[in-house]
Structures are given as structure tokens and as C-alpha cells.
């Protein structure tokens, strides 16, 4: 098989900020020798240190035939639901990739009949280079977005936790209330102070 695509997301379990979904297409006919060596450390983005993720992001950009990214805003997540938003974005990025992939691999999810033909791979970001590459792209893009948003919402510490729930983030939400970036459809304990 020559053209293989993978898709994955970052920010699924985050309390604040967007969901970012990436699709990466590799042409295995040209991905050989020194070009492929720079991808040797590909893995689930959560298993890779920040510095390595940044280097892998650059390597994926240099080696991929095509990359597509969707940033799903908080309003869409709250309106349509996290899972539905994720599946729609995954279908969209796979459709974007050109030339069309001979195999589309998805980290763990079936995308439904309107998606390009695909296969759900359990733990795909650890088992498929294309899915791992999409995981890296999604995570790096999302972390960069959240670090930039920290300047607009300095009370929440997004630069350190990028929107995931931590004791610091929990305390900030309890003190300042949720911001526009917080997913109100989530049932978070730190929202209880506002409800009271």
C-alpha cells in the first residue's frame, strides 16, 4: 500500500480550549532512508516529551505528503457534544487529504458510513506511524493555541496545563469562574462554586 492516512485528536479530556483534530498522509513509496529515520521516535504524543514533540512536528511536516487540521471551538463542543464534534472533524480531515489514501487509519473510532473507508485501530497512536504523526500534529497545534490564549486569559495558567484539569486550574476556576474557553457541557466540580 502506498498512500496511508492517519487521524487523531488532542484536547478530548481538556476542561478548556478547543479540540484539535489532525490528519496526516504518508506516501510510503518516497518515505525511505534518511527521510524515514527522522520519524523513528514517533509515538502517542502523550508519551513524548515536549521538546521531542516539537522536533517530530517538524519532521512530520517535512515527510508528509499532506496534513489537514481542524480546530473545533468550545461553542461547537458544547452545542454538538464532544464525541460528535470529534468524529465530524476526523471525517473532514480524512476527506481533505490528497491524493486519496488507500488506507485510512483512525485511533480507536469508527467514523460512520459518510467517512472515507477506514479502519479503527485500538491504541493506534502507538501502533501506526500515520496515526502517531497525526497525534503529534494535533497535540503541538493545540498546545501552541492554548499558550497563546494564556495572554488573553492570564488568570487560568493555560501556559502550564494547556486547559487540562490540574489543582492549579481547578483553583483558578473556583476563584475567577469559568472563562469563555471553558467547556460548560462538562460536569466539572470546579463549576459547582459558580452554580452555588
Coordinates of N, CA and C in Angstrom, one line a residue:
X1 N 0.8 -1.2 0.0 CA 0.0 0.0 0.0 C 0.9 1.2 0.0
X2 N 0.5 2.2 -0.9 CA 1.4 3.4 -1.0 C 1.0 4.5 -0.1
X3 N -0.3 5.0 -0.3 CA -0.8 6.2 0.5 C -1.6 5.7 1.7
X4 N -1.1 6.1 2.9 CA -1.7 5.7 4.1 C -1.9 7.0 4.9
X5 N -3.2 7.1 5.4 CA -3.5 8.3 6.2 C -3.9 7.9 7.6
X6 N -3.6 8.8 8.6 CA -4.0 8.5 10.0 C -4.6 9.8 10.5
X7 N -5.5 9.6 11.5 CA -6.1 10.8 12.1 C -6.2 10.5 13.6
X8 N -6.0 11.6 14.4 CA -6.1 11.6 15.8 C -6.4 13.0 16.3
X9 N -6.7 13.1 17.6 CA -7.1 14.4 18.2 C -6.3 14.7 19.4
X10 N -6.3 15.9 19.8 CA -5.8 16.4 21.1 C -6.8 17.3 21.8
X11 N -6.9 17.1 23.1 CA -7.8 18.0 23.8 C -9.1 17.4 24.2
X12 N -9.2 16.1 23.9 CA -10.5 15.4 24.2 C -10.9 15.5 25.7
X13 N -9.9 15.3 26.6 CA -10.2 15.3 28.0 C -9.9 16.7 28.7
X14 N -9.8 17.7 27.9 CA -9.5 19.0 28.4 C -10.7 19.7 29.0
X15 N -10.6 20.5 30.0 CA -11.7 21.3 30.6 C -11.9 22.6 29.8
X16 N -10.8 23.1 29.2 CA -10.9 24.4 28.5 C -10.2 24.3 27.2
X17 N -10.6 25.1 26.2 CA -10.0 25.2 24.9 C -10.6 24.3 23.9
X18 N -10.1 24.4 22.7 CA -10.6 23.7 21.6 C -10.2 22.2 21.5
X19 N -10.9 21.5 20.7 CA -10.4 20.1 20.3 C -9.7 20.3 19.0
X20 N -8.5 19.7 18.9 CA -7.8 19.8 17.6 C -7.7 18.4 17.0
X21 N -8.1 18.3 15.8 CA -8.0 17.0 15.1 C -7.1 17.2 13.9
X22 N -6.2 16.2 13.7 CA -5.2 16.3 12.6 C -5.3 15.0 11.7
X23 N -5.1 15.2 10.5 CA -4.9 14.0 9.5 C -3.6 14.2 8.8
X24 N -2.9 13.0 8.7 CA -1.6 13.0 8.1 C -1.6 11.9 7.0
X25 N -1.1 12.3 5.8 CA -1.0 11.3 4.7 C 0.5 11.1 4.4
X26 N 0.9 9.8 4.4 CA 2.2 9.4 4.1 C 2.2 8.7 2.7
X27 N 3.2 9.0 1.9 CA 3.4 8.2 0.7 C 4.6 7.3 1.0
X28 N 4.3 6.0 1.2 CA 5.4 5.1 1.6 C 6.3 4.8 0.5
X29 N 6.0 5.1 -0.8 CA 6.9 4.9 -1.9 C 8.1 5.8 -1.8
X30 N 7.9 7.1 -1.3 CA 9.0 8.0 -1.2 C 9.6 8.2 0.2
X31 N 8.9 7.5 1.2 CA 9.4 7.6 2.6 C 10.4 6.5 2.9
X32 N 11.6 6.8 2.5 CA 12.7 5.8 2.7 C 14.0 6.5 3.2
X33 N 14.9 5.6 3.7 CA 16.2 6.1 4.0 C 16.3 7.2 5.1
X34 N 17.0 8.2 4.8 CA 17.2 9.3 5.8 C 15.9 10.0 6.1
X35 N 15.0 10.1 5.1 CA 13.7 10.7 5.4 C 12.9 10.0 6.5
X36 N 12.9 8.7 6.5 CA 12.1 8.0 7.4 C 12.8 7.9 8.8
X37 N 14.1 8.0 8.8 CA 14.8 8.0 10.1 C 14.4 9.0 11.1
X38 N 14.1 10.2 10.6 CA 13.7 11.3 11.5 C 12.3 11.1 12.1
X39 N 11.6 10.1 11.6 CA 10.3 9.7 12.2 C 10.4 8.5 13.2
X40 N 11.6 8.0 13.4 CA 11.8 6.8 14.2 C 11.2 6.9 15.6
X41 N 11.2 8.1 16.2 CA 10.7 8.3 17.6 C 9.2 8.5 17.6
X42 N 8.5 8.4 16.5 CA 7.0 8.7 16.5 C 6.3 7.7 17.5
X43 N 5.4 8.3 18.3 CA 4.7 7.6 19.3 C 3.5 8.4 19.7
X44 N 2.6 7.9 20.5 CA 1.5 8.6 21.0 C 2.1 9.9 21.6
X45 N 1.5 11.1 21.3 CA 2.0 12.4 21.7 C 2.1 12.5 23.2
X46 N 1.2 11.8 23.9 CA 1.3 11.9 25.4 C 2.5 11.1 26.0
X47 N 3.1 10.3 25.2 CA 4.3 9.5 25.6 C 5.6 10.2 25.2
X48 N 5.5 11.4 24.6 CA 6.7 12.1 24.1 C 6.9 13.4 24.8
X49 N 8.2 13.7 25.2 CA 8.5 15.0 25.9 C 8.2 16.1 24.9
X50 N 8.0 17.3 25.5 CA 7.6 18.5 24.7 C 8.6 18.8 23.7
X51 N 9.9 18.7 24.0 CA 11.0 19.1 23.0 C 11.0 18.1 21.8
X52 N 10.8 16.8 22.2 CA 10.7 15.8 21.2 C 9.5 16.0 20.3
X53 N 8.4 16.3 20.9 CA 7.1 16.6 20.1 C 7.4 17.7 19.1
X54 N 8.0 18.7 19.5 CA 8.3 19.9 18.6 C 9.2 19.4 17.4
X55 N 10.2 18.6 17.7 CA 11.1 18.1 16.7 C 10.3 17.1 15.7
X56 N 9.5 16.3 16.3 CA 8.7 15.4 15.5 C 7.7 16.1 14.6
X57 N 7.1 17.2 15.2 CA 6.2 18.0 14.4 C 6.9 18.5 13.1
X58 N 8.1 19.0 13.3 CA 8.9 19.5 12.1 C 9.2 18.3 11.1
X59 N 9.5 17.2 11.7 CA 9.8 16.0 10.9 C 8.6 15.5 10.1
X60 N 7.4 15.5 10.8 CA 6.2 15.1 10.1 C 5.9 16.1 9.0
X61 N 6.1 17.4 9.2 CA 5.8 18.4 8.2 C 6.7 18.2 7.0
X62 N 8.0 17.8 7.2 CA 8.9 17.6 6.1 C 8.7 16.3 5.4
X63 N 8.1 15.3 6.0 CA 7.9 14.0 5.4 C 6.5 13.7 4.9
X64 N 5.5 14.3 5.4 CA 4.1 14.0 5.0 C 3.8 14.5 3.6
X65 N 3.0 13.8 2.9 CA 2.5 14.2 1.6 C 1.4 15.3 1.8
X66 N 0.6 15.2 2.8 CA -0.4 16.1 3.1 C -0.7 16.1 4.6
X67 N -1.1 17.3 5.1 CA -1.6 17.4 6.5 C -2.8 18.2 6.5
X68 N -3.8 17.8 7.3 CA -5.0 18.6 7.5 C -5.3 18.8 8.9
X69 N -5.8 19.9 9.4 CA -6.0 20.2 10.8 C -7.4 20.9 10.9
X70 N -8.2 20.5 11.9 CA -9.4 21.2 12.3 C -9.3 21.6 13.7
X71 N -9.7 22.8 14.0 CA -9.7 23.3 15.4 C -11.2 23.5 15.7
X72 N -11.7 22.7 16.6 CA -13.2 22.7 16.9 C -13.3 23.6 18.2
X73 N -14.0 24.7 18.0 CA -14.1 25.6 19.2 C -15.0 25.1 20.3
X74 N -14.9 25.7 21.4 CA -15.6 25.3 22.6 C -17.1 25.4 22.4
X75 N -17.6 26.4 21.7 CA -19.0 26.6 21.4 C -19.6 25.4 20.7
X76 N -18.8 24.9 19.7 CA -19.3 23.7 18.9 C -19.3 22.5 19.8
X77 N -18.3 22.3 20.6 CA -18.2 21.2 21.5 C -19.4 21.2 22.5
X78 N -19.7 22.3 23.0 CA -20.9 22.4 24.0 C -22.2 22.2 23.3
X79 N -22.3 22.7 22.0 CA -23.5 22.6 21.3 C -23.8 21.2 20.7
X80 N -22.7 20.6 20.1 CA -22.9 19.4 19.4 C -22.4 18.2 20.2
X81 N -21.7 18.4 21.2 CA -21.1 17.3 22.0 C -19.7 16.9 21.6
X82 N -18.9 16.5 22.5 CA -17.5 16.3 22.2 C -17.3 15.1 21.2
X83 N -18.0 14.0 21.4 CA -17.8 12.9 20.6 C -18.2 13.1 19.2
X84 N -19.4 13.7 19.0 CA -19.9 14.1 17.7 C -19.0 15.0 17.0
X85 N -18.5 16.1 17.7 CA -17.6 17.0 17.1 C -16.3 16.4 16.7
X86 N -15.8 15.4 17.5 CA -14.6 14.7 17.2 C -14.7 13.9 15.9
X87 N -15.8 13.1 15.8 CA -16.0 12.3 14.6 C -16.2 13.1 13.4
X88 N -16.9 14.2 13.5 CA -17.1 15.1 12.3 C -15.8 15.7 11.8
X89 N -14.9 16.1 12.7 CA -13.6 16.7 12.4 C -12.7 15.6 11.8
X90 N -12.8 14.4 12.3 CA -12.0 13.3 11.7 C -12.4 13.0 10.3
X91 N -13.7 12.9 10.1 CA -14.2 12.7 8.7 C -13.7 13.8 7.8
X92 N -13.7 15.0 8.3 CA -13.4 16.2 7.5 C -11.9 16.1 7.1
X93 N -11.0 15.9 8.1 CA -9.6 15.9 7.7 C -9.2 14.7 6.8
X94 N -9.9 13.6 6.9 CA -9.5 12.5 6.0 C -10.0 12.8 4.6
X95 N -11.1 13.5 4.5 CA -11.6 13.9 3.1 C -10.7 14.9 2.5
X96 N -10.0 15.7 3.3 CA -9.1 16.8 2.8 C -7.9 16.3 2.2
X97 N -7.4 15.1 2.7 CA -6.1 14.6 2.3 C -6.1 14.2 0.8
X98 N -5.0 14.7 0.1 CA -5.0 14.4 -1.3 C -3.5 14.1 -1.7
X99 N -3.3 13.0 -2.5 CA -4.2 12.2 -3.1 C -5.0 11.3 -2.1
X100 N -6.2 10.8 -2.5 CA -6.9 9.9 -1.5 C -6.1 8.8 -1.0
X101 N -6.2 8.5 0.2 CA -5.5 7.4 0.9 C -6.0 6.1 0.4
X102 N -5.1 5.1 0.3 CA -5.5 3.7 0.0 C -6.0 3.1 1.3
X103 N -5.5 3.6 2.5 CA -5.9 3.1 3.8 C -6.0 4.3 4.7
X104 N -7.1 4.4 5.4 CA -7.3 5.5 6.4 C -7.4 4.8 7.8
X105 N -6.5 5.2 8.7 CA -6.5 4.6 10.0 C -6.9 5.6 11.0
X106 N -7.7 5.2 11.9 CA -8.3 6.1 12.9 C -8.0 5.5 14.3
X107 N -7.6 6.4 15.2 CA -7.2 5.9 16.6 C -8.5 5.6 17.4
X108 N -8.9 4.3 17.2 CA -9.9 3.8 18.1 C -11.4 4.0 17.7
X109 N -11.7 4.9 16.8 CA -13.1 5.2 16.5 C -13.5 4.7 15.1
X110 N -14.8 4.3 15.0 CA -15.4 4.1 13.7 C -16.1 5.5 13.4
X111 N -16.0 6.0 12.2 CA -16.4 7.3 11.9 C -17.8 7.3 11.2
X112 N -18.4 6.1 10.9 CA -19.7 6.1 10.3 C -19.6 6.0 8.8
X113 N -20.7 5.8 8.1 CA -20.8 5.5 6.7 C -20.4 6.7 5.8
X114 N -20.5 7.9 6.3 CA -20.2 9.1 5.5 C -18.7 9.4 5.4
X115 N -17.9 8.7 6.2 CA -16.5 8.9 6.2 C -15.9 8.1 5.0
X116 N -14.7 8.5 4.6 CA -13.9 7.7 3.7 C -13.7 6.3 4.3
X117 N -13.6 5.2 3.5 CA -13.4 3.9 4.0 C -12.2 4.0 5.0
X118 N -12.3 3.4 6.2 CA -11.3 3.5 7.2 C -11.3 2.3 8.1
X119 N -10.3 2.2 8.9 CA -10.2 1.1 9.9 C -9.9 1.7 11.3
X120 N -10.6 1.4 12.3 CA -10.4 1.8 13.7 C -9.3 0.9 14.2
X121 N -8.2 1.5 14.8 CA -7.1 0.8 15.3 C -7.0 1.1 16.8
X122 N -7.2 0.1 17.7 CA -7.1 0.3 19.1 C -5.7 0.6 19.5
X123 N -5.5 1.7 20.3 CA -4.1 2.1 20.6 C -3.4 2.5 19.3
X124 N -4.0 3.0 18.4 CA -3.4 3.3 17.1 C -2.3 4.3 17.1
X125 N -2.3 5.2 18.1 CA -1.2 6.2 18.1 C 0.1 5.5 18.6
X126 N 0.0 4.3 19.1 CA 1.2 3.6 19.5 C 1.6 2.5 18.4
X127 N 0.6 2.2 17.5 CA 0.8 1.1 16.6 C 0.9 1.5 15.1
X128 N 0.6 2.7 14.8 CA 0.6 3.2 13.4 C 1.4 4.5 13.3
X129 N 2.3 4.6 12.4 CA 3.1 5.8 12.2 C 2.2 6.9 11.7
X130 N 1.2 6.7 10.9 CA 0.4 7.7 10.4 C -0.5 8.3 11.5
X131 N -1.0 7.4 12.4 CA -1.9 7.9 13.5 C -1.0 8.6 14.5
X132 N 0.2 8.1 14.8 CA 1.1 8.8 15.7 C 1.5 10.2 15.2
X133 N 1.7 10.3 13.9 CA 2.1 11.6 13.3 C 0.9 12.5 13.5
X134 N -0.3 12.1 13.3 CA -1.5 12.9 13.5 C -1.6 13.3 14.9
X135 N -1.3 12.4 15.8 CA -1.3 12.7 17.3 C -0.4 13.8 17.6
X136 N 0.8 13.7 17.1 CA 1.9 14.8 17.3 C 1.4 16.1 16.8
X137 N 0.9 16.1 15.5 CA 0.5 17.4 14.9 C -0.7 18.0 15.7
X138 N -1.7 17.2 16.1 CA -2.8 17.7 16.8 C -2.4 18.3 18.2
X139 N -1.5 17.6 18.9 CA -1.0 18.0 20.2 C -0.2 19.3 20.1
X140 N 0.7 19.4 19.2 CA 1.6 20.5 19.1 C 0.7 21.8 18.7
X141 N -0.2 21.6 17.8 CA -1.0 22.7 17.4 C -1.9 23.2 18.5
X142 N -2.5 22.2 19.2 CA -3.4 22.6 20.4 C -2.6 23.3 21.5
X143 N -1.4 22.7 21.8 CA -0.6 23.4 22.9 C -0.2 24.8 22.5
X144 N 0.2 25.0 21.3 CA 0.5 26.3 20.8 C -0.7 27.3 20.9
X145 N -1.8 26.8 20.5 CA -3.0 27.7 20.6 C -3.3 28.0 22.1
X146 N -3.2 27.1 23.0 CA -3.5 27.3 24.4 C -2.5 28.2 25.0
X147 N -1.2 28.1 24.6 CA -0.2 29.0 25.2 C -0.4 30.4 24.7
X148 N -0.9 30.6 23.5 CA -1.2 32.0 23.0 C -2.4 32.5 23.7
X149 N -3.4 31.7 24.0 CA -4.6 32.1 24.6 C -4.4 32.5 26.1
X150 N -3.3 32.0 26.7 CA -2.9 32.4 28.0 C -2.7 33.9 28.2
X151 N -2.3 34.6 27.1 CA -2.1 36.0 27.2 C -3.5 36.7 27.3
X152 N -4.5 36.2 26.7 CA -5.8 36.8 26.8 C -6.6 36.4 28.1
X153 N -6.2 35.3 28.7 CA -6.9 34.8 29.9 C -5.8 34.4 30.9
X154 N -5.0 35.4 31.4 CA -3.9 35.1 32.3 C -4.2 34.5 33.6
X155 N -5.4 34.6 34.1 CA -5.8 34.1 35.4 C -5.8 32.6 35.5
X156 N -5.8 31.9 34.4 CA -6.1 30.4 34.4 C -4.8 29.6 34.3
X157 N -3.7 30.1 33.9 CA -2.5 29.3 33.8 C -2.4 28.4 32.6
X158 N -3.1 28.7 31.5 CA -3.1 27.8 30.4 C -1.7 27.5 29.8
X159 N -0.8 28.4 30.0 CA 0.6 28.2 29.6 C 1.2 27.0 30.2
X160 N 0.8 26.6 31.4 CA 1.4 25.4 32.0 C 0.5 24.1 31.8
X161 N -0.8 24.2 31.9 CA -1.6 23.0 31.8 C -2.4 22.8 30.6
X162 N -2.3 23.8 29.7 CA -3.0 23.9 28.4 C -4.4 23.5 28.4
X163 N -5.1 23.8 29.5 CA -6.6 23.6 29.6 C -7.0 22.3 30.3
X164 N -6.1 21.4 30.6 CA -6.4 20.2 31.3 C -6.6 20.5 32.8
X165 N -7.4 19.7 33.5 CA -7.7 20.0 34.9 C -6.5 19.6 35.8
X166 N -6.0 20.5 36.5 CA -5.0 20.3 37.5 C -5.4 21.0 38.8
X167 N -4.8 20.8 39.9 CA -5.2 21.6 41.1 C -5.1 23.1 40.9
X168 N -4.1 23.6 40.1 CA -3.9 25.0 39.8 C -5.1 25.5 39.0
X169 N -5.5 24.7 38.0 CA -6.6 25.1 37.1 C -7.9 25.1 37.9
X170 N -8.1 24.1 38.6 CA -9.3 23.9 39.4 C -9.5 25.2 40.4
X171 N -8.4 25.5 41.0 CA -8.4 26.7 42.0 C -8.7 28.0 41.2
X172 N -8.1 28.1 40.0 CA -8.4 29.3 39.2 C -9.8 29.5 38.8
X173 N -10.4 28.3 38.4 CA -11.9 28.4 38.0 C -12.7 28.7 39.2
X174 N -12.4 28.1 40.4 CA -13.2 28.4 41.6 C -13.0 29.9 42.0
X175 N -11.9 30.5 41.8 CA -11.6 31.9 42.1 C -12.3 32.8 41.1
X176 N -12.1 32.6 39.9 CA -12.5 33.6 38.8 C -13.7 33.2 38.0
X177 N -14.2 32.0 38.3 CA -15.3 31.5 37.5 C -14.8 31.0 36.1
X178 N -15.6 30.2 35.4 CA -15.1 29.8 34.1 C -15.0 30.9 33.1
X179 N -14.1 30.8 32.2 CA -13.9 31.8 31.1 C -14.7 31.3 29.9
X180 N -14.7 32.1 28.8 CA -15.3 31.7 27.5 C -14.7 30.4 26.9
X181 N -13.5 30.1 27.4 CA -12.8 29.0 26.8 C -13.1 27.7 27.6
X182 N -13.9 27.8 28.7 CA -14.2 26.6 29.4 C -15.4 25.9 28.9
X183 N -15.4 24.6 28.8 CA -16.4 23.7 28.2 C -17.5 23.6 29.3
X184 N -18.6 24.3 29.0 CA -19.7 24.3 30.0 C -20.5 23.0 30.0
X185 N -20.4 22.2 28.9 CA -21.1 20.9 28.9 C -20.4 19.9 29.7
X186 N -19.2 20.1 30.2 CA -18.5 19.2 31.1 C -19.1 19.3 32.5
X187 N -19.2 18.2 33.2 CA -19.6 18.3 34.6 C -18.4 18.3 35.5
X188 N -17.9 19.5 35.7 CA -16.6 19.7 36.5 C -17.0 20.2 37.9
X189 N -16.3 19.6 38.9 CA -16.6 20.1 40.3 C -16.3 21.5 40.5
X190 N -15.3 22.0 39.8 CA -14.9 23.4 40.0 C -16.0 24.4 39.5
X191 N -16.9 23.9 38.7 CA -18.1 24.8 38.3 C -19.1 24.9 39.4
X192 N -19.0 24.0 40.4 CA -20.0 24.0 41.5 C -20.1 25.3 42.2
X193 N -18.9 26.0 42.4 CA -18.9 27.2 43.1 C -19.8 28.3 42.4
X194 N -19.7 28.3 41.1 CA -20.5 29.2 40.3 C -22.0 28.9 40.4
X195 N -22.3 27.6 40.4 CA -23.7 27.2 40.5 C -24.3 27.6 41.8
X196 N -23.5 27.5 42.9 CA -24.0 27.8 44.2 C -24.2 29.3 44.3

